[in-house]
Structures are given as C-alpha cells and as structure tokens.
Coordinates of C-alpha atoms in Angstrom, one line a residue:
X1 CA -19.0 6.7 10.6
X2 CA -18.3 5.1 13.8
X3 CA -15.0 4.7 15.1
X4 CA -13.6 1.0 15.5
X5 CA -13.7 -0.2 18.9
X6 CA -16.8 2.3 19.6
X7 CA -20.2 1.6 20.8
X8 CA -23.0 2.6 18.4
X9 CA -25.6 4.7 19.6
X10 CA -29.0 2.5 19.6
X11 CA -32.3 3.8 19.2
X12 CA -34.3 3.6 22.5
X13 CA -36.9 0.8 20.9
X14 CA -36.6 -0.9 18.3
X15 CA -39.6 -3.4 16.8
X16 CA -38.3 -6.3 14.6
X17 CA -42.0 -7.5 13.2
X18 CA -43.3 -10.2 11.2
X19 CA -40.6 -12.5 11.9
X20 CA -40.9 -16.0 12.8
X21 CA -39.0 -16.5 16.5
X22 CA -36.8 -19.3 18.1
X23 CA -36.5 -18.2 21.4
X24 CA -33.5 -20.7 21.6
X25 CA -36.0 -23.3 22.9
X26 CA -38.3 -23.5 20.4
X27 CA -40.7 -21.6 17.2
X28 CA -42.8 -19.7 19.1
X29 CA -45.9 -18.1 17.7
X30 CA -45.6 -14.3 18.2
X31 CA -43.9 -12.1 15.4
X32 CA -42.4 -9.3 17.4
X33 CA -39.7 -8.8 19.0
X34 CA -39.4 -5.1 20.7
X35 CA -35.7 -3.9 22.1
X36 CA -35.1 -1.4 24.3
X37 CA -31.4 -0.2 25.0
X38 CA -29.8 -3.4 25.4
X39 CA -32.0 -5.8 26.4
X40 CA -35.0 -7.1 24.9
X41 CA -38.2 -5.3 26.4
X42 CA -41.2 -7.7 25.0
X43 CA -41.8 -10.7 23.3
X44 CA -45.1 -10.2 21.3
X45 CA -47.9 -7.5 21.1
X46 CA -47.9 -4.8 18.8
X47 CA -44.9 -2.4 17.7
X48 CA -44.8 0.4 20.1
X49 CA -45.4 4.2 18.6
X50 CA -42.6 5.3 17.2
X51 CA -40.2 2.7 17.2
X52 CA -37.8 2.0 14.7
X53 CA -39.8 -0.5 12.3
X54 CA -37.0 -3.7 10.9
X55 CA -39.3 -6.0 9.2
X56 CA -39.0 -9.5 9.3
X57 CA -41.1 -10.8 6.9
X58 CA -39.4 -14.4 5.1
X59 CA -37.0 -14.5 8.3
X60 CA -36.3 -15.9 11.5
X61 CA -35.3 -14.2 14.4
X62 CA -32.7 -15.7 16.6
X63 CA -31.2 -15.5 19.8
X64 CA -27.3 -14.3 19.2
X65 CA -25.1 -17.8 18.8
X66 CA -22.6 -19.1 21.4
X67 CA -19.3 -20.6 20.1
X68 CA -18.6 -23.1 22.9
X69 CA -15.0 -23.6 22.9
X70 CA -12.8 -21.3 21.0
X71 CA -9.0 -19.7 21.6
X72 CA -9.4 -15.8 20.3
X73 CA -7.2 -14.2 18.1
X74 CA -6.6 -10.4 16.7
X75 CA -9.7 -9.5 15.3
X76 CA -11.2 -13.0 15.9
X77 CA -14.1 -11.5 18.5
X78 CA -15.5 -8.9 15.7
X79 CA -15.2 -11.6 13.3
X80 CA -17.1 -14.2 14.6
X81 CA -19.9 -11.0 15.3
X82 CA -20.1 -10.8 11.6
X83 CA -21.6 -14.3 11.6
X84 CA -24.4 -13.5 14.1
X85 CA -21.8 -15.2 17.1
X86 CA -22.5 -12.8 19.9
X87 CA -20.9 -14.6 22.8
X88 CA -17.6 -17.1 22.5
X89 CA -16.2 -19.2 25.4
X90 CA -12.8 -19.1 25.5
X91 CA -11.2 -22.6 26.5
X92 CA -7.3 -21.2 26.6
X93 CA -6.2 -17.6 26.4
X94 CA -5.9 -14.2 27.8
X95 CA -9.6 -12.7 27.8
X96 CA -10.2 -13.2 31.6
X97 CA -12.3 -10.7 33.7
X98 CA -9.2 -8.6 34.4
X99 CA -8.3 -8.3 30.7
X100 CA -11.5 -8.1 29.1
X101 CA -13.0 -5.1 30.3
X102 CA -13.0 -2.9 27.4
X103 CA -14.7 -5.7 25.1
X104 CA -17.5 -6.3 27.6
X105 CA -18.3 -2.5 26.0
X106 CA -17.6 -3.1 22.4
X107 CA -20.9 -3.8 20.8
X108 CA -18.5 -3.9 17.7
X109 CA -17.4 -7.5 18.6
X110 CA -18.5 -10.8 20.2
X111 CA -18.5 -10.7 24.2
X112 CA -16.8 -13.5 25.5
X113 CA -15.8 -15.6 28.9
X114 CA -13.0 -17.0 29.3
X115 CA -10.7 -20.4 31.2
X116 CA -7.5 -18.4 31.3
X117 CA -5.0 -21.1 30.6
X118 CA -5.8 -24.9 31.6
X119 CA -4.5 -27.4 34.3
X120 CA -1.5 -29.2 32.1
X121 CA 1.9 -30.1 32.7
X122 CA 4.8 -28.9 32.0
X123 CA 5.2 -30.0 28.0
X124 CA 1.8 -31.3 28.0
X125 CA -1.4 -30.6 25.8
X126 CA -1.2 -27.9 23.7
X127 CA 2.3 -27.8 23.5
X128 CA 2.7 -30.3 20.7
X129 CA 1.0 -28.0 18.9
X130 CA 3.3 -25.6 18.1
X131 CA 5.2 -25.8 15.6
X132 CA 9.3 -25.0 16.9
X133 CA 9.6 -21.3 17.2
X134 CA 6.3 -20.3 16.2
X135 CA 5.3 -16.6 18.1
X136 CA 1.9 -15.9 18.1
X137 CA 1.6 -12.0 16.1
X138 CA -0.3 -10.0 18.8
X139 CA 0.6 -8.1 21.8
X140 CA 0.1 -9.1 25.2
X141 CA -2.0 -8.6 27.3
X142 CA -2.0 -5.7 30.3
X143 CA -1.7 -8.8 32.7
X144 CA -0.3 -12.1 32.2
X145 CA -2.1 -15.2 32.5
X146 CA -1.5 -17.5 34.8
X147 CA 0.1 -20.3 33.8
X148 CA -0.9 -23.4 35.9
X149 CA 1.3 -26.2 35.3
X150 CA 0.9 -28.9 37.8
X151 CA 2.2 -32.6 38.0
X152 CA 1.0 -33.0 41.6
X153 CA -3.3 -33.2 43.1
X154 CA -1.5 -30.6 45.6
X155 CA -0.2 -28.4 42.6
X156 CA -3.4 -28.9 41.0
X157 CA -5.7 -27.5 43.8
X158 CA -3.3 -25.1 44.7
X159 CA -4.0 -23.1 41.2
X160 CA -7.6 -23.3 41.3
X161 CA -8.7 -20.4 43.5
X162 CA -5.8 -18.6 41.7
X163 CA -7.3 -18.6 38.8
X164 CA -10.9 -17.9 39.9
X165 CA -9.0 -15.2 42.0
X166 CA -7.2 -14.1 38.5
X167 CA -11.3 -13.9 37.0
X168 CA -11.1 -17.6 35.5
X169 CA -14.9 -18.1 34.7
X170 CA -14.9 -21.8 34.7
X171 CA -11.7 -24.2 35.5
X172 CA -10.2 -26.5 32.7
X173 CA -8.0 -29.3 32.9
X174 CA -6.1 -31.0 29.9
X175 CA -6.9 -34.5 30.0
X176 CA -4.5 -35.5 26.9
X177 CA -1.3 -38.4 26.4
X178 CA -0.8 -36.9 22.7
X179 CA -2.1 -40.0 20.9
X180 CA -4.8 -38.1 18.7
X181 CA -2.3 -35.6 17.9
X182 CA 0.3 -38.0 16.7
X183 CA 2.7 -37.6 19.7
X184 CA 2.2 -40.6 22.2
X185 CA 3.5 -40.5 25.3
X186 CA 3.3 -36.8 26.0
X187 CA 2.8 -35.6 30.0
X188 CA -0.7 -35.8 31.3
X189 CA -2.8 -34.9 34.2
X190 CA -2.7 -38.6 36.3
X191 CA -6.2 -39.3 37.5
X192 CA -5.1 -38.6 41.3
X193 CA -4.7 -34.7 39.8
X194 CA -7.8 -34.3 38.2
X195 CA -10.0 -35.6 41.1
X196 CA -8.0 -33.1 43.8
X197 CA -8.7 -29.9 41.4
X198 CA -11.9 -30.9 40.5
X199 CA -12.5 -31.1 44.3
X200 CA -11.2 -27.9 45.1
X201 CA -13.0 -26.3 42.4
X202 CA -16.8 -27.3 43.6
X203 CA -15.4 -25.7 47.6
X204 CA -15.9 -22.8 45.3
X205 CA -18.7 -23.7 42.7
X206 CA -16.9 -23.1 39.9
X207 CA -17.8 -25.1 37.1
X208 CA -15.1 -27.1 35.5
X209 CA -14.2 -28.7 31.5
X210 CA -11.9 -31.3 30.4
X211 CA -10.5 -31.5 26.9
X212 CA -10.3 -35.1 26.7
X213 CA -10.1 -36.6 23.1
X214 CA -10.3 -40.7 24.0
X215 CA -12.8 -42.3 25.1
X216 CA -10.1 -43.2 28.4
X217 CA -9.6 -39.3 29.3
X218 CA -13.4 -39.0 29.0
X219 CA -13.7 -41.5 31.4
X220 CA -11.1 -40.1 34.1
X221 CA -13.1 -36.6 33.7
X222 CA -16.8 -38.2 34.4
X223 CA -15.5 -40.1 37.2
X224 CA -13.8 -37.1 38.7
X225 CA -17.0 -34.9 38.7
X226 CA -15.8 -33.0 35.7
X227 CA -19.2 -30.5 34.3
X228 CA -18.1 -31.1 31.0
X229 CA -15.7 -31.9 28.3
X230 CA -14.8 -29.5 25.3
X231 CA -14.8 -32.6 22.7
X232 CA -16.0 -35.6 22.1
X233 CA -13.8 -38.9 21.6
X234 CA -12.1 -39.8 18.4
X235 CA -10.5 -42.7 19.0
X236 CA -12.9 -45.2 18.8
X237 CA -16.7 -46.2 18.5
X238 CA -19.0 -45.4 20.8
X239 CA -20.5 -48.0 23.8
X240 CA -23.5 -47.9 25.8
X241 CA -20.9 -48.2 28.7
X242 CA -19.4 -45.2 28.3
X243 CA -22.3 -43.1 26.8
X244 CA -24.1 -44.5 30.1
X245 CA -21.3 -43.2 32.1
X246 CA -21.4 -39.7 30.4
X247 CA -25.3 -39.6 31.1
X248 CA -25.3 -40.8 34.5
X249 CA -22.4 -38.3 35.4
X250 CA -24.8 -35.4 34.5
X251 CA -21.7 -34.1 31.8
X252 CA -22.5 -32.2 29.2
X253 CA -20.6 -32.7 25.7
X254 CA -18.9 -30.0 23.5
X255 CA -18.6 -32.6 20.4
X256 CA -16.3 -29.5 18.2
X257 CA -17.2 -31.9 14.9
X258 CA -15.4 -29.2 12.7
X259 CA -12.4 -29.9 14.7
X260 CA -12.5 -34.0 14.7
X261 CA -12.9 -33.6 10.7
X262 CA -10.1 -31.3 10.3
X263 CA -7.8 -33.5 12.6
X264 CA -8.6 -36.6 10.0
X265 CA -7.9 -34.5 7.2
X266 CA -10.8 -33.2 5.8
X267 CA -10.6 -29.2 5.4
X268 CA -13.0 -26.6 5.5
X269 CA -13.1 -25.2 1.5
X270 CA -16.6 -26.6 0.9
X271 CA -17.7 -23.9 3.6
X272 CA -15.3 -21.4 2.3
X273 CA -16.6 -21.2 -1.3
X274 CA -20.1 -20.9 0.2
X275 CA -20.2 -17.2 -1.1
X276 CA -22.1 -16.5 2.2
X277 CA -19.3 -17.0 3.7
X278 CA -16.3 -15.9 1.7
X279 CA -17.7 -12.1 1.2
X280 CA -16.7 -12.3 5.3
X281 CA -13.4 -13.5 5.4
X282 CA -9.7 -11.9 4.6
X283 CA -7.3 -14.1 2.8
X284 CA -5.4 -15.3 6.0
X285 CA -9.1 -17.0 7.6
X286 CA -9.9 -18.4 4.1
X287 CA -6.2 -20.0 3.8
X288 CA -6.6 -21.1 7.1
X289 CA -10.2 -22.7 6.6
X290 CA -9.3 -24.3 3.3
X291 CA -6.4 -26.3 5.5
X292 CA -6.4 -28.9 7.7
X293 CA -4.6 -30.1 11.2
X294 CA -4.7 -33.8 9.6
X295 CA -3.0 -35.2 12.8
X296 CA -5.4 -38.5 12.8
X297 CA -6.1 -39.4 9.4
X298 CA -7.2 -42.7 10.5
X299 CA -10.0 -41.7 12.3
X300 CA -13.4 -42.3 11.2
X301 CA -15.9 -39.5 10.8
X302 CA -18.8 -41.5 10.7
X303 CA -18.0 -43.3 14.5
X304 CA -17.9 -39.4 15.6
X305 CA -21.7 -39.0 14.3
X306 CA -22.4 -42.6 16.0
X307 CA -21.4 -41.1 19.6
X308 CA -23.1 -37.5 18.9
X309 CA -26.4 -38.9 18.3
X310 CA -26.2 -41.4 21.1
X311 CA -25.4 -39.0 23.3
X312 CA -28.3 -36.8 22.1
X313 CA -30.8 -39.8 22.0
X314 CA -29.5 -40.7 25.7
X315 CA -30.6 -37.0 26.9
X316 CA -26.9 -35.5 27.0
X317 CA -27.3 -31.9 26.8
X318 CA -24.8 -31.1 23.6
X319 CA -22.8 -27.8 23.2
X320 CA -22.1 -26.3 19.7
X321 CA -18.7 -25.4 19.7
X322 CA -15.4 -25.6 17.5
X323 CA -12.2 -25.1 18.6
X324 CA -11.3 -22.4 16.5
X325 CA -8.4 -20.7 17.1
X326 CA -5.7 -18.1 15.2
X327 CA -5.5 -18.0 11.1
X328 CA -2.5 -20.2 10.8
X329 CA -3.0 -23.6 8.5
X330 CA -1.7 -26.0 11.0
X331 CA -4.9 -24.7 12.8
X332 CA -6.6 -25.1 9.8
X333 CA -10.2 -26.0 8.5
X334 CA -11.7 -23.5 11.1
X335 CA -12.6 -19.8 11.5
X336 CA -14.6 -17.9 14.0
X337 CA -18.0 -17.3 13.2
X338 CA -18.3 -18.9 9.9
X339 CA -17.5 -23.1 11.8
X340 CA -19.8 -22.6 14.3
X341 CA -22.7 -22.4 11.1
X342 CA -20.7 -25.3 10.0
X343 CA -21.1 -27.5 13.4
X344 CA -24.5 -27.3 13.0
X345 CA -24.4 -28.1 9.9
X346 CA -22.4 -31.5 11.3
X347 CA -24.7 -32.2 14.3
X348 CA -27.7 -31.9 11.7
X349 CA -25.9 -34.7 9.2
X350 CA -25.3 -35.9 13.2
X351 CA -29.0 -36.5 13.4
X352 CA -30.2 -33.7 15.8
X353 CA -32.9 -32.5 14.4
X354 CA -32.3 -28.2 13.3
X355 CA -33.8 -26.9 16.1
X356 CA -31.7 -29.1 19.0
X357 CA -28.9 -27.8 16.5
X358 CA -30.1 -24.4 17.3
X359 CA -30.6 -24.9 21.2
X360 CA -26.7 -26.4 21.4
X361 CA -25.7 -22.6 20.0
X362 CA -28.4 -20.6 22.2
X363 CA -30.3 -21.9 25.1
X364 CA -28.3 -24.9 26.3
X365 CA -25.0 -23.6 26.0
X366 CA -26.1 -20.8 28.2
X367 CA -27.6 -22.7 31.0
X368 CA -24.9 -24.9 31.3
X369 CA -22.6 -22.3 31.4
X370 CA -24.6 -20.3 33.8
X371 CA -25.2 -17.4 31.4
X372 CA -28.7 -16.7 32.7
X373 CA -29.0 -13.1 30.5
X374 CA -28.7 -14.1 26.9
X375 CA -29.3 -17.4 24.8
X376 CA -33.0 -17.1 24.8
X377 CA -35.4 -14.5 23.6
X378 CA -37.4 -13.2 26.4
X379 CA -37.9 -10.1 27.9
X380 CA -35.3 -8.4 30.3
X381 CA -32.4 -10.3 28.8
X382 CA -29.6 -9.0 26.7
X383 CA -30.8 -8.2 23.1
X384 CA -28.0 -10.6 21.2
X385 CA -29.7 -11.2 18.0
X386 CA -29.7 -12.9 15.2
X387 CA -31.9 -12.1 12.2
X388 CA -31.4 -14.4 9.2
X389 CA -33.3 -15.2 5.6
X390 CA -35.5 -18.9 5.5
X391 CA -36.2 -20.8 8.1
X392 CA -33.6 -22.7 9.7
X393 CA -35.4 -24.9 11.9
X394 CA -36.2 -26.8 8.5
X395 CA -32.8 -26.2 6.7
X396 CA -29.9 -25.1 9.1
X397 CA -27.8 -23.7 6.3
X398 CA -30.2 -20.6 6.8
X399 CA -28.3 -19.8 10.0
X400 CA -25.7 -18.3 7.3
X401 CA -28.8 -16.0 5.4
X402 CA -27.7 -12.8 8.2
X403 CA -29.8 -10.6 7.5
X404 CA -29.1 -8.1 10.7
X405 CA -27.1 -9.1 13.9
X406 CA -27.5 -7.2 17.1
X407 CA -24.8 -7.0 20.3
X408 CA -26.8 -5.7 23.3
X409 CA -29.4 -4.0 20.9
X410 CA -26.9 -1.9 19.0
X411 CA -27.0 -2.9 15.3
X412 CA -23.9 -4.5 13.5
X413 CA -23.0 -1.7 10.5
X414 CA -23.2 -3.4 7.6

C-alpha cells in the first residue's frame, strides 16, 4: 500500500493495446499507446517485449481532461483525478508556483496552474459570495497570496508583474457589477482599469482571463485585449454583434454551463445519482452537487446553448470548464471531476458535436493555455490518460465509463 501523498512506482513501459485513440484532436487509427516513465514513448506499432500488457479492447483511450476554471479545495485535486481530470486551472486561490511544489510530484492527484487571486476591488466580485462570517476549513498556505485589489489603471498595472513575480501563471481580472449574483451595484473594474493591466500584462506575455458574466463585461474584456473569459454571458440572448466581436477579438470562451444552470436553479442530482458517479463522492460533494447557487432564476438556459453554439459555429475556440469550487451548498450543483463529465455533457445538448466536446477538455484548452506537454496523445508528452468503457466520441456519457486513469504514467490505485 502506498502512502497518501506518495508517488507510485511505474513500470518502465507500459503498452495499453487494442484501444480505440483520441489524441485530443481526433479518432485516430492506431490501437497502441506505449508509456515509458512519464511520458508517452509511441503512438502505434507493436507492444514492446516485455512491457506491462493493459488491454483496451471495447474502450477508448484519452488524453487526461483539463477542468478549465476551478477554485481547489481540501482534497479537491485527488478528487477530480478520480474522474480521469489530470490537470485543473485554477481561476482564484492559493496553488501558485511557490505553493504548489509538492503537488507538481503527487501523481496521487490532479496537477494544476494557477491565477493566484484576480484584479477586483475592494468589496467587489467574489465577495458577495460569502455568506457573513463564513471561514473557509483548511489551512493556509506556506505563503500568502497576493491580494490585488485595485480601483485605479495605475493600481491595476502595478500588481501585474507582482503576481507573475509571485508565480501567477496567467492574469485575471473580475469584470463583475453583481447583477447576475443578485447584488447590483457592487464595485467593478472601470474599463480605464482593465485596458492599463491588460497592457502591462502583454509587456510581459502573460496571458490574461476575465470573468465577465454580461454580455457588457464581455464586451469591455474583448475590447481591452483580454485572451479570454472564464464564462459565458447570462444575461441575455446572444447577437451576431457581439459573437462577431468575440471572434474578431481572437478570445477564447470558458462557457462553465454547469455553473450558468446552477445559478438559475437547476442542481446537479441527476448527475449525482448516476451511480458512476456517486461510488466517487463523500456525502459533503454529493450534498453539495445536489444544491444549487440559484442567484438568477430568471435566466434562460436555452439562450446560454444559443451563444455556445454560435460561438462554436463562428470558429471560437471553447474551453470545458466549471467553476467548481469547495463542498458547501451555496456553491452548489458542482464537484471536481465529476461536472467537468457533466459540461460536456451540456456543450453536447449545446450542439458541439462529442469529439469538439472532447477537444474543449484536451487539446484546445492546452494550447490556449500554452500547455504544450499534455492534452494530446503523442509521443514525448506527459502520459495523462484517460482510459474509459464505449466510445465517447458517439455518446459523451462514456467519458464517465473510467476504466484506468494515469498521472504522468503512474497508474491511479483503484
């Protein structure tokens, strides 16, 4: 038995055979996959003697999911591992490069990169959030974030290569007046603000993300140069204007469709009582999924499938992510791992087709997030994997059929 928190030894090759392969692009037509160590040492050919045979037949092989945008919690990292997530992007919290060292080398949970805490000010987005004298239950970290509160473009650009200094792997800024969230009126980022730290940020190519949930805070990040935003607008229908805009702007788009449901109400127990899913979580994720935030009941799912398609029809490269956060209900209808199955699920019923569903969790994600060694299955990259029962570039429910999952070619215990 290993201990928690350990790396597991790997065999030096291991030959995964007979499997049909999305190479996070696209089926491709060999049936072997061969690791060595931790990266993946060919794609196709014969099993090399002695290797350690896993056979394939009647599943897919994967590349490891990315989770887009998600805020970690205890335990949330080797959770969302458990559902085949082998990376998550962190779009608030504590798991910058001078905190996160000893996870980079935990093959017993997901890797992640991390924002450090966004561009807001002081009282603004996420604040509203928390309910009055809630304490998040976990320990702090060895260093302290840096907390970047800015009312000013001077404040604003000021922070930036403090944060990259602090090992910030991308910039975000909270584009946000609290009229999703049922508090109008609260302090945003002025447009002035965002354009002066977006600015500062490309001095140092660092790639920068707005969370911007109107269609008026998507519009101040595209015409500041933002890379991308973290969700897609829920306040009303789409236009060809602003989809145009979005396109032209070369943006990518995080839509977090598990999120915009659970904001209007509509929890997550349909995917907990999936019995795929409920053998993996304790009671406090399956309280927490069964909930809701229900902060914009008056929203309209269906408007929110309207903009994801167009945006996928107009050529905007879309991100699966979720915006899952820490088991409490009035975070509810989300849990690591298991909604990021469920977003494709929703960019499916969307109408991306199951493998641009599968590309939005693998391939695209990476490159837009400049992840050049995993997301894809080729040889010399990191051997994040993701073996799974069926076929899921015809049904995407299969993503949930894990049959093995691998973190930099060391086997997940079962």
């Amino acid at each position: 038995m290993n201990e928690p928190g350990k790396r597991r030894t790997a065999m030096a090759l291991t030959a995964i055979t007979n499997a049909q392969i999305f190479d996070g692009e696209k089926a491709v037509g060999v049936r072997t996959v061969v690791i060595d160590g931790g990266r993946i040492a060919r794609v196709g050919g014969d099993a090399p003697e002695g290797s350690e045979i896993v056979d394939g037949s009647g599943a897919t092989l994967l590349p490891g999911l990315i989770d887009a945008h998600v805020h970690s919690a205890p335990g949330s990292l080797a959770l969302a591992l458990r559902f085949g997530v082998t990376t998550e992007l962190e779009m608030q919290g504590m798991n910058t490069r001078e905190n996160r060292g000893a996870i980079t080398d935990d093959d017993t949970q997901a890797d992640v990169r991390s924002s450090g805490f966004a561009i807001t000010p002081p009282g603004g987005h996420p604040s509203e959030l928390m309910p009055e004298g809630f304490r998040p239950k976990w320990d702090l970290p060895p260093v302290m974030p840096l907390m970047p509160f800015s009312t000013t473009p001077e404040e604003a650009a000021a922070f930036v290569p403090q944060l990259l200094a602090r090992g910030s792997d991308f910039i975000k800024f909270m584009i946000d007046d609290g009229s999703v969230e049922g508090h109008p009126g609260l302090p945003t980022l002025d447009r002035a603000t965002v354009r002066a730290g977006v600015a500062e940020a490309k001095k140092y190519g660092a790639l920068t993300v707005a969370h911007a949930l109107t269609v008026e805070a998507t519009r101040t990040a595209a015409e500041a140069g933002i890379d991308g935003v973290t969700h897609v607008f829920m306040d009303q229908p789409h236009t060809a204007e602003i989809i145009s805009l979005i396109k032209d702007a070369g943006m990518f788009v995080i839509p977090c469709i598990t999120l915009n449901a659970s904001m209007m109400g509509i929890t997550g127990s349909e995917l907990a009582d999936d019995p795929r899913v409920a053998a993996r979580l304790d009671a406090d994720w399956d309280r927490t999924l069964r909930s809701s935030y229900d902060r914009y009941p008056q929203g309209k799912l269906h408007d929110v499938y309207d903009t994801v398609r167009a945006l996928d029809t107009a050529g905007v490269d879309v991100l699966a992510g979720t915006d899952v956060s820490m088991p409490e209900t009035f975070f509810g209808g989300l849990a690591h791992g298991a909604s990021l199955h469920h977003e494709l699920q929703y960019l499916v019923t969307a109408g991306l087709t199951p493998a641009r569903a599968l590309r939005a969790a693998t391939a695209t994600t990476a490159r837009r997030f400049r992840l050049s060694d995993r997301g894809r299955i080729a040889e010399g990259l990191r051997a994040d994997l993701l073996l799974v029962d069926g076929d899921p570039t015809s049904n995407i429910s299969d993503t949930l059929n894990t049959r093995a999952v691998w973190r930099r070619g060391t086997r997940m215990a079962a």
